[in-house]
Amino acid sequence: MSEEKKYYTKFVSKKFSVGANIDKTVGVDCINVQGDFVHEIADILAEQFKIDPANIEC
């Protein structure tokens, strides 16, 4: 697991007080977010961290 993904997970978890973890069950590392702000989090990840929106699934 990359340090970058750990950072994103901690950032999302603290900023929005939601559950966030790295999920490896789909064969690819992904950040799984549980809570009310999923769409807002997707927007922030795309804008602030320059993550391609095509790589974000809500």
mmCIF file of N, CA and C in Angstrom:
data_model
loop_
_atom_site.group_PDB
_atom_site.id
_atom_site.type_symbol
_atom_site.label_atom_id
_atom_site.label_comp_id
_atom_site.label_asym_id
_atom_site.label_seq_id
_atom_site.Cartn_x
_atom_site.Cartn_y
_atom_site.Cartn_z
ATOM 1 N N MET A 1 0.857 -1.172 0.000
ATOM 2 C CA MET A 1 0.000 0.000 0.000
ATOM 3 C C MET A 1 0.901 1.233 0.000
ATOM 4 N N SER A 2 0.617 2.155 -0.856
ATOM 5 C CA SER A 2 1.474 3.328 -0.972
ATOM 6 C C SER A 2 1.192 4.336 0.141
ATOM 7 N N GLU A 3 2.208 5.108 0.450
ATOM 8 C CA GLU A 3 2.062 6.167 1.449
ATOM 9 C C GLU A 3 1.045 7.207 0.980
ATOM 10 N N GLU A 4 0.974 7.407 -0.326
ATOM 11 C CA GLU A 4 0.031 8.365 -0.894
ATOM 12 C C GLU A 4 -1.412 7.954 -0.575
ATOM 13 N N LYS A 5 -1.733 6.691 -0.741
ATOM 14 C CA LYS A 5 -3.092 6.212 -0.454
ATOM 15 C C LYS A 5 -3.392 6.297 1.035
ATOM 16 N N LYS A 6 -2.391 6.017 1.875
ATOM 17 C CA LYS A 6 -2.577 6.159 3.321
ATOM 18 C C LYS A 6 -2.894 7.616 3.668
ATOM 19 N N TYR A 7 -2.178 8.538 3.024
ATOM 20 C CA TYR A 7 -2.407 9.963 3.277
ATOM 21 C C TYR A 7 -3.833 10.356 2.885
ATOM 22 N N TYR A 8 -4.284 9.950 1.702
ATOM 23 C CA TYR A 8 -5.640 10.270 1.252
ATOM 24 C C TYR A 8 -6.677 9.717 2.225
ATOM 25 N N THR A 9 -6.452 8.495 2.671
ATOM 26 C CA THR A 9 -7.388 7.856 3.593
ATOM 27 C C THR A 9 -7.484 8.634 4.898
ATOM 28 N N LYS A 10 -6.359 9.006 5.477
ATOM 29 C CA LYS A 10 -6.360 9.777 6.724
ATOM 30 C C LYS A 10 -6.994 11.147 6.518
ATOM 31 N N PHE A 11 -6.665 11.792 5.410
ATOM 32 C CA PHE A 11 -7.213 13.113 5.118
ATOM 33 C C PHE A 11 -8.738 13.065 5.076
ATOM 34 N N VAL A 12 -9.289 12.140 4.320
ATOM 35 C CA VAL A 12 -10.740 12.012 4.171
ATOM 36 C C VAL A 12 -11.381 11.681 5.512
ATOM 37 N N SER A 13 -10.805 10.748 6.235
ATOM 38 C CA SER A 13 -11.358 10.311 7.509
ATOM 39 C C SER A 13 -11.428 11.458 8.515
ATOM 40 N N LYS A 14 -10.365 12.226 8.624
ATOM 41 C CA LYS A 14 -10.322 13.322 9.596
ATOM 42 C C LYS A 14 -11.169 14.513 9.167
ATOM 43 N N LYS A 15 -11.077 14.906 7.912
ATOM 44 C CA LYS A 15 -11.775 16.110 7.442
ATOM 45 C C LYS A 15 -13.293 15.953 7.499
ATOM 46 N N PHE A 16 -13.799 14.764 7.195
ATOM 47 C CA PHE A 16 -15.241 14.563 7.106
ATOM 48 C C PHE A 16 -15.811 13.676 8.208
ATOM 49 N N SER A 17 -14.971 13.210 9.128
ATOM 50 C CA SER A 17 -15.417 12.326 10.215
ATOM 51 C C SER A 17 -16.209 11.138 9.673
ATOM 52 N N VAL A 18 -15.629 10.478 8.686
ATOM 53 C CA VAL A 18 -16.248 9.294 8.088
ATOM 54 C C VAL A 18 -15.281 8.127 8.180
ATOM 55 N N GLY A 19 -15.794 6.936 7.951
ATOM 56 C CA GLY A 19 -14.928 5.770 7.886
ATOM 57 C C GLY A 19 -14.270 5.704 6.519
ATOM 58 N N ALA A 20 -12.961 5.492 6.504
ATOM 59 C CA ALA A 20 -12.234 5.375 5.241
ATOM 60 C C ALA A 20 -11.144 4.330 5.421
ATOM 61 N N ASN A 21 -11.043 3.422 4.472
ATOM 62 C CA ASN A 21 -10.010 2.395 4.537
ATOM 63 C C ASN A 21 -9.576 1.995 3.135
ATOM 64 N N ILE A 22 -8.422 1.343 3.070
ATOM 65 C CA ILE A 22 -7.920 0.828 1.803
ATOM 66 C C ILE A 22 -8.554 -0.540 1.584
ATOM 67 N N ASP A 23 -9.193 -0.730 0.453
ATOM 68 C CA ASP A 23 -9.877 -1.981 0.121
ATOM 69 C C ASP A 23 -9.131 -2.662 -1.019
ATOM 70 N N LYS A 24 -8.674 -3.878 -0.772
ATOM 71 C CA LYS A 24 -7.921 -4.616 -1.791
ATOM 72 C C LYS A 24 -8.723 -5.777 -2.380
ATOM 73 N N THR A 25 -9.986 -5.896 -2.043
ATOM 74 C CA THR A 25 -10.767 -7.060 -2.453
ATOM 75 C C THR A 25 -11.101 -7.080 -3.938
ATOM 76 N N VAL A 26 -11.054 -5.955 -4.593
ATOM 77 C CA VAL A 26 -11.408 -5.900 -6.010
ATOM 78 C C VAL A 26 -10.205 -6.141 -6.915
ATOM 79 N N GLY A 27 -9.063 -6.481 -6.323
ATOM 80 C CA GLY A 27 -7.860 -6.736 -7.112
ATOM 81 C C GLY A 27 -7.032 -5.497 -7.362
ATOM 82 N N VAL A 28 -7.561 -4.347 -6.970
ATOM 83 C CA VAL A 28 -6.863 -3.070 -7.113
ATOM 84 C C VAL A 28 -7.032 -2.325 -5.799
ATOM 85 N N ASP A 29 -5.971 -1.673 -5.329
ATOM 86 C CA ASP A 29 -6.109 -0.865 -4.121
ATOM 87 C C ASP A 29 -7.067 0.285 -4.388
ATOM 88 N N CYS A 30 -8.039 0.450 -3.518
ATOM 89 C CA CYS A 30 -8.934 1.591 -3.639
ATOM 90 C C CYS A 30 -9.299 2.069 -2.246
ATOM 91 N N ILE A 31 -9.689 3.322 -2.153
ATOM 92 C CA ILE A 31 -10.108 3.888 -0.879
ATOM 93 C C ILE A 31 -11.619 3.748 -0.796
ATOM 94 N N ASN A 32 -12.080 3.083 0.244
ATOM 95 C CA ASN A 32 -13.501 2.870 0.468
ATOM 96 C C ASN A 32 -13.952 3.852 1.548
ATOM 97 N N VAL A 33 -14.915 4.716 1.228
ATOM 98 C CA VAL A 33 -15.401 5.728 2.162
ATOM 99 C C VAL A 33 -16.839 5.402 2.521
ATOM 100 N N GLN A 34 -17.136 5.449 3.826
ATOM 101 C CA GLN A 34 -18.489 5.192 4.307
ATOM 102 C C GLN A 34 -18.970 6.424 5.054
ATOM 103 N N GLY A 35 -20.045 7.018 4.586
ATOM 104 C CA GLY A 35 -20.573 8.200 5.252
ATOM 105 C C GLY A 35 -21.434 9.027 4.321
ATOM 106 N N ASP A 36 -21.815 10.204 4.805
ATOM 107 C CA ASP A 36 -22.767 11.052 4.097
ATOM 108 C C ASP A 36 -22.157 11.961 3.033
ATOM 109 N N PHE A 37 -20.852 12.071 2.984
ATOM 110 C CA PHE A 37 -20.218 13.076 2.134
ATOM 111 C C PHE A 37 -19.477 12.481 0.941
ATOM 112 N N VAL A 38 -19.902 11.353 0.455
ATOM 113 C CA VAL A 38 -19.166 10.638 -0.591
ATOM 114 C C VAL A 38 -18.973 11.498 -1.840
ATOM 115 N N HIS A 39 -20.003 12.175 -2.303
ATOM 116 C CA HIS A 39 -19.886 12.983 -3.529
ATOM 117 C C HIS A 39 -18.990 14.202 -3.308
ATOM 118 N N GLU A 40 -19.097 14.829 -2.132
ATOM 119 C CA GLU A 40 -18.238 15.964 -1.824
ATOM 120 C C GLU A 40 -16.780 15.530 -1.747
ATOM 121 N N ILE A 41 -16.538 14.365 -1.169
ATOM 122 C CA ILE A 41 -15.181 13.840 -1.058
ATOM 123 C C ILE A 41 -14.613 13.569 -2.443
ATOM 124 N N ALA A 42 -15.410 13.025 -3.320
ATOM 125 C CA ALA A 42 -14.955 12.754 -4.689
ATOM 126 C C ALA A 42 -14.537 14.046 -5.376
ATOM 127 N N ASP A 43 -15.309 15.107 -5.194
ATOM 128 C CA ASP A 43 -14.966 16.399 -5.794
ATOM 129 C C ASP A 43 -13.649 16.936 -5.246
ATOM 130 N N ILE A 44 -13.457 16.831 -3.942
ATOM 131 C CA ILE A 44 -12.223 17.325 -3.320
ATOM 132 C C ILE A 44 -11.017 16.522 -3.783
ATOM 133 N N LEU A 45 -11.154 15.209 -3.850
ATOM 134 C CA LEU A 45 -10.028 14.391 -4.315
ATOM 135 C C LEU A 45 -9.645 14.762 -5.739
ATOM 136 N N ALA A 46 -10.628 15.011 -6.573
ATOM 137 C CA ALA A 46 -10.350 15.379 -7.965
ATOM 138 C C ALA A 46 -9.697 16.758 -8.057
ATOM 139 N N GLU A 47 -10.209 17.719 -7.293
ATOM 140 C CA GLU A 47 -9.710 19.087 -7.383
ATOM 141 C C GLU A 47 -8.391 19.290 -6.637
ATOM 142 N N GLN A 48 -8.369 18.918 -5.365
ATOM 143 C CA GLN A 48 -7.209 19.213 -4.523
ATOM 144 C C GLN A 48 -6.018 18.308 -4.810
ATOM 145 N N PHE A 49 -6.272 17.038 -5.096
ATOM 146 C CA PHE A 49 -5.182 16.088 -5.270
ATOM 147 C C PHE A 49 -4.952 15.702 -6.728
ATOM 148 N N LYS A 50 -5.695 16.342 -7.642
ATOM 149 C CA LYS A 50 -5.520 16.114 -9.082
ATOM 150 C C LYS A 50 -5.691 14.645 -9.477
ATOM 151 N N ILE A 51 -6.665 13.983 -8.836
ATOM 152 C CA ILE A 51 -6.987 12.604 -9.186
ATOM 153 C C ILE A 51 -7.998 12.640 -10.329
ATOM 154 N N ASP A 52 -7.752 11.876 -11.347
ATOM 155 C CA ASP A 52 -8.635 11.826 -12.511
ATOM 156 C C ASP A 52 -10.031 11.374 -12.068
ATOM 157 N N PRO A 53 -11.071 12.170 -12.337
ATOM 158 C CA PRO A 53 -12.430 11.787 -11.952
ATOM 159 C C PRO A 53 -12.856 10.425 -12.498
ATOM 160 N N ALA A 54 -12.258 9.984 -13.587
ATOM 161 C CA ALA A 54 -12.572 8.659 -14.133
ATOM 162 C C ALA A 54 -12.130 7.552 -13.184
ATOM 163 N N ASN A 55 -11.214 7.873 -12.267
ATOM 164 C CA ASN A 55 -10.733 6.893 -11.293
ATOM 165 C C ASN A 55 -11.480 6.970 -9.972
ATOM 166 N N ILE A 56 -12.508 7.810 -9.907
ATOM 167 C CA ILE A 56 -13.301 7.969 -8.687
ATOM 168 C C ILE A 56 -14.695 7.439 -8.957
ATOM 169 N N GLU A 57 -15.143 6.519 -8.119
ATOM 170 C CA GLU A 57 -16.471 5.924 -8.278
ATOM 171 C C GLU A 57 -17.283 6.200 -7.028
ATOM 172 N N CYS A 58 -18.503 6.718 -7.205
ATOM 173 C CA CYS A 58 -19.385 7.009 -6.069
ATOM 174 C C CYS A 58 -20.560 6.070 -6.082
#
